[in-house]
CSV table of C-alpha atoms in Angstrom, one decimal:
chain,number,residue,atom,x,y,z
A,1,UNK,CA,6.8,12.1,6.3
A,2,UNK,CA,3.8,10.6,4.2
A,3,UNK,CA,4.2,13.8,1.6
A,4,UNK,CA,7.8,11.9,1.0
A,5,UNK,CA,6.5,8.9,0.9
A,6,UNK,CA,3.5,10.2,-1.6
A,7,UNK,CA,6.7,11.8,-4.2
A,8,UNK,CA,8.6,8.7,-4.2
A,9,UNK,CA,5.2,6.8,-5.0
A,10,UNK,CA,4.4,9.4,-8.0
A,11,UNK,CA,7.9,9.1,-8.9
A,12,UNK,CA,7.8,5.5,-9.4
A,13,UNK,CA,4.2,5.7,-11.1
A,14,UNK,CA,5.7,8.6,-13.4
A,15,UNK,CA,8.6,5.8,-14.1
A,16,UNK,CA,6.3,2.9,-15.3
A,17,UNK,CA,6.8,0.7,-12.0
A,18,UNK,CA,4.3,-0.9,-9.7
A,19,UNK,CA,6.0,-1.3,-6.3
A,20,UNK,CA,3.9,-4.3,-4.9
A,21,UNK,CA,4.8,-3.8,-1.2
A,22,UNK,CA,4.3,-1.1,0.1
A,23,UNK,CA,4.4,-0.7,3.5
A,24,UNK,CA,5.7,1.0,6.1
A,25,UNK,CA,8.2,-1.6,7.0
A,26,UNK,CA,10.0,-0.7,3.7
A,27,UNK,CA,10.0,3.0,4.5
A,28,UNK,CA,13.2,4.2,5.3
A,29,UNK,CA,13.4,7.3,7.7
A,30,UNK,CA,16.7,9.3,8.1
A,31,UNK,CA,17.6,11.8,11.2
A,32,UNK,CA,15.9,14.4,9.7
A,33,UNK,CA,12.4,12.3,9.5
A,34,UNK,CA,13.3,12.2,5.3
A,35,UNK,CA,10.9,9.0,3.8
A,36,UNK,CA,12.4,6.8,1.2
A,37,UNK,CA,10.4,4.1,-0.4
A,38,UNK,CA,12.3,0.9,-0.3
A,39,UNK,CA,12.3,-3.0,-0.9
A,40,UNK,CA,12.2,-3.0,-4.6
A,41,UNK,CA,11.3,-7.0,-5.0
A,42,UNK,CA,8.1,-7.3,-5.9
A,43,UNK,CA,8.3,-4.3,-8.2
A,44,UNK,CA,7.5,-4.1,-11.9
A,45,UNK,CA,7.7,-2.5,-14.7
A,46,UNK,CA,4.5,-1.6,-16.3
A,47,UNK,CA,3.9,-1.5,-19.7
A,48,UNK,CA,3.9,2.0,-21.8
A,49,UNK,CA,-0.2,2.6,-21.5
A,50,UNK,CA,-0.5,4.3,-18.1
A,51,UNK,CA,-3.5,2.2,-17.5
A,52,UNK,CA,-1.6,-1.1,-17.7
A,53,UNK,CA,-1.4,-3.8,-15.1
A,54,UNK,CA,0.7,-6.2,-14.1
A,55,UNK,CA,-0.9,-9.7,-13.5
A,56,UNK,CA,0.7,-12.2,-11.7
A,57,UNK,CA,-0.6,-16.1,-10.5
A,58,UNK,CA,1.6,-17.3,-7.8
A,59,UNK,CA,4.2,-16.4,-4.7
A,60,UNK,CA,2.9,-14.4,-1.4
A,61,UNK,CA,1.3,-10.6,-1.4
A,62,UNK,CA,1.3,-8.9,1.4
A,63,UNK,CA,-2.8,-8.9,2.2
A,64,UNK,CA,-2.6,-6.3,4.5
A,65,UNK,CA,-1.7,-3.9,2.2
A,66,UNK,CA,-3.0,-5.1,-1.1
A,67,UNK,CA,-5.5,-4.2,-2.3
A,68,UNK,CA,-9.2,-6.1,-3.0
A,69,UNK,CA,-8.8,-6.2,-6.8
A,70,UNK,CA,-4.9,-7.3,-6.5
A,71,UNK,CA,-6.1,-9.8,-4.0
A,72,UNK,CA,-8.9,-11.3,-6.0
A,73,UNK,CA,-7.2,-11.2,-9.4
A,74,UNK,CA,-3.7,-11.0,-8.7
A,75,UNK,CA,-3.4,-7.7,-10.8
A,76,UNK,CA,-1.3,-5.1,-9.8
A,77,UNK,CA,-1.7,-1.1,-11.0
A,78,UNK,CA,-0.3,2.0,-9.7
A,79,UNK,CA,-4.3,2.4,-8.5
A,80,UNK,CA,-3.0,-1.2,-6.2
A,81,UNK,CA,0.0,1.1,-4.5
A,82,UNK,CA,-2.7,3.8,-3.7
A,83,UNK,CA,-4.0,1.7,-1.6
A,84,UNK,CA,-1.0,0.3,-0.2
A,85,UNK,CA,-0.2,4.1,0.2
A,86,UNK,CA,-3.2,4.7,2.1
A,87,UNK,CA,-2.5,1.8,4.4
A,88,UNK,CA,1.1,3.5,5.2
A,89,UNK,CA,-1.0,6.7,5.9
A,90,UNK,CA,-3.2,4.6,8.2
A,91,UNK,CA,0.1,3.1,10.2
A,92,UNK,CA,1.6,5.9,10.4
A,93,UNK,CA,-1.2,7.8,11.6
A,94,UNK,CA,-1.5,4.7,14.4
A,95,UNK,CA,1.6,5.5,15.5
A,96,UNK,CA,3.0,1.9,13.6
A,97,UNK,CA,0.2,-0.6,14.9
A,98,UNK,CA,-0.6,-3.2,12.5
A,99,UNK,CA,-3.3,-3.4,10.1
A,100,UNK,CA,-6.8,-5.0,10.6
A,101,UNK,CA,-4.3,-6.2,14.0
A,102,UNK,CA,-7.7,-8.3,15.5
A,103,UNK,CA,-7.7,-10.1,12.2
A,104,UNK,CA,-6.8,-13.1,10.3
A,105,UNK,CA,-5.6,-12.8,6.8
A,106,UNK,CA,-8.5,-14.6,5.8
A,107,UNK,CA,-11.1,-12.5,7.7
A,108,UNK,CA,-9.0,-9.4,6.4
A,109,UNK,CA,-10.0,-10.4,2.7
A,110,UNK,CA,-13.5,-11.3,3.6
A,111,UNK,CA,-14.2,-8.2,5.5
A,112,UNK,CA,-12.7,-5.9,2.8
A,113,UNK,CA,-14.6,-7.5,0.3
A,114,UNK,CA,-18.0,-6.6,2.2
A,115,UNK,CA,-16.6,-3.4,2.2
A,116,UNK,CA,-14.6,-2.7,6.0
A,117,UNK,CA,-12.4,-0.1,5.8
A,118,UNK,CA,-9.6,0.4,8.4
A,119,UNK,CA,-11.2,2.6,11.7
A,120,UNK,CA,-9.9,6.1,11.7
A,121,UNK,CA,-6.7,6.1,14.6
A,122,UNK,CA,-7.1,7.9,17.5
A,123,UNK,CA,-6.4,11.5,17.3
A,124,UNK,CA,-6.5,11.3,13.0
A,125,UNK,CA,-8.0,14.3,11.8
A,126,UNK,CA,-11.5,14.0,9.9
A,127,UNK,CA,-9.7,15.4,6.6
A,128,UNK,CA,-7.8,12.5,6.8
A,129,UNK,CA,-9.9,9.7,7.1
């Protein structure tokens, strides 16, 4: 499932677009456990240098899965939706519990700034985590 999820990631990175949102509330899972990366409405298109960000100064992000530089300066890089992407890993791996789930948004931001990272879940194998 998270291999899928990867491909449609590096496809969309390959294609100049910074997704925004990832998370596993806009994965879409057919019968045959098949991932598709949905919820296209914070994505953007990035600009032609594959180093390019996109900066933005207003509306919600999803803090959860964002991460500390796209928090703290609102900029937005495929190197942003890797660590969405490892967030997905982490709920999927949690068996769909929620992020940082004993924390405020606020204490989320604080805490990842000092350096927290998400616990490993029960069961996750070391190479994962």
């Amino acid at each position: 499932m998270l291999r899928g999820v990867g491909a449609g990631m590096c496809y969309l990175s390959d294609l100049g677009y910074v997704h925004r949102d990832l998370a596993a509330r806009n994965v879409l899972v057919d019968s045959n456990l098949v991932c598709k990366v949905s919820d296209f409405g914070l994505s953007r298109v990035l600009e032609d240098d594959p180093g390019a960000a996109y900066t933005t100064t207003g509306g919600k992000i999803p803090i959860r899965w964002t991460a500390p530089e796209a928090i703290a300066f609102r900029t937005f890089s495929s190197a942003s939706d890797v660590w969405s992407f490892g967030v997905v890993m982490w709920e999927v791996l949690a068996y769909g519990e929620r992020p940082y789930w004993n924390m405020t948004n606020r204490d989320v931001i604080s805490s990842v700034e000092e350096g927290y990272r998400l616990p490993a879940p029960m069961g996750c194998p070391r190479a994962l985590h």
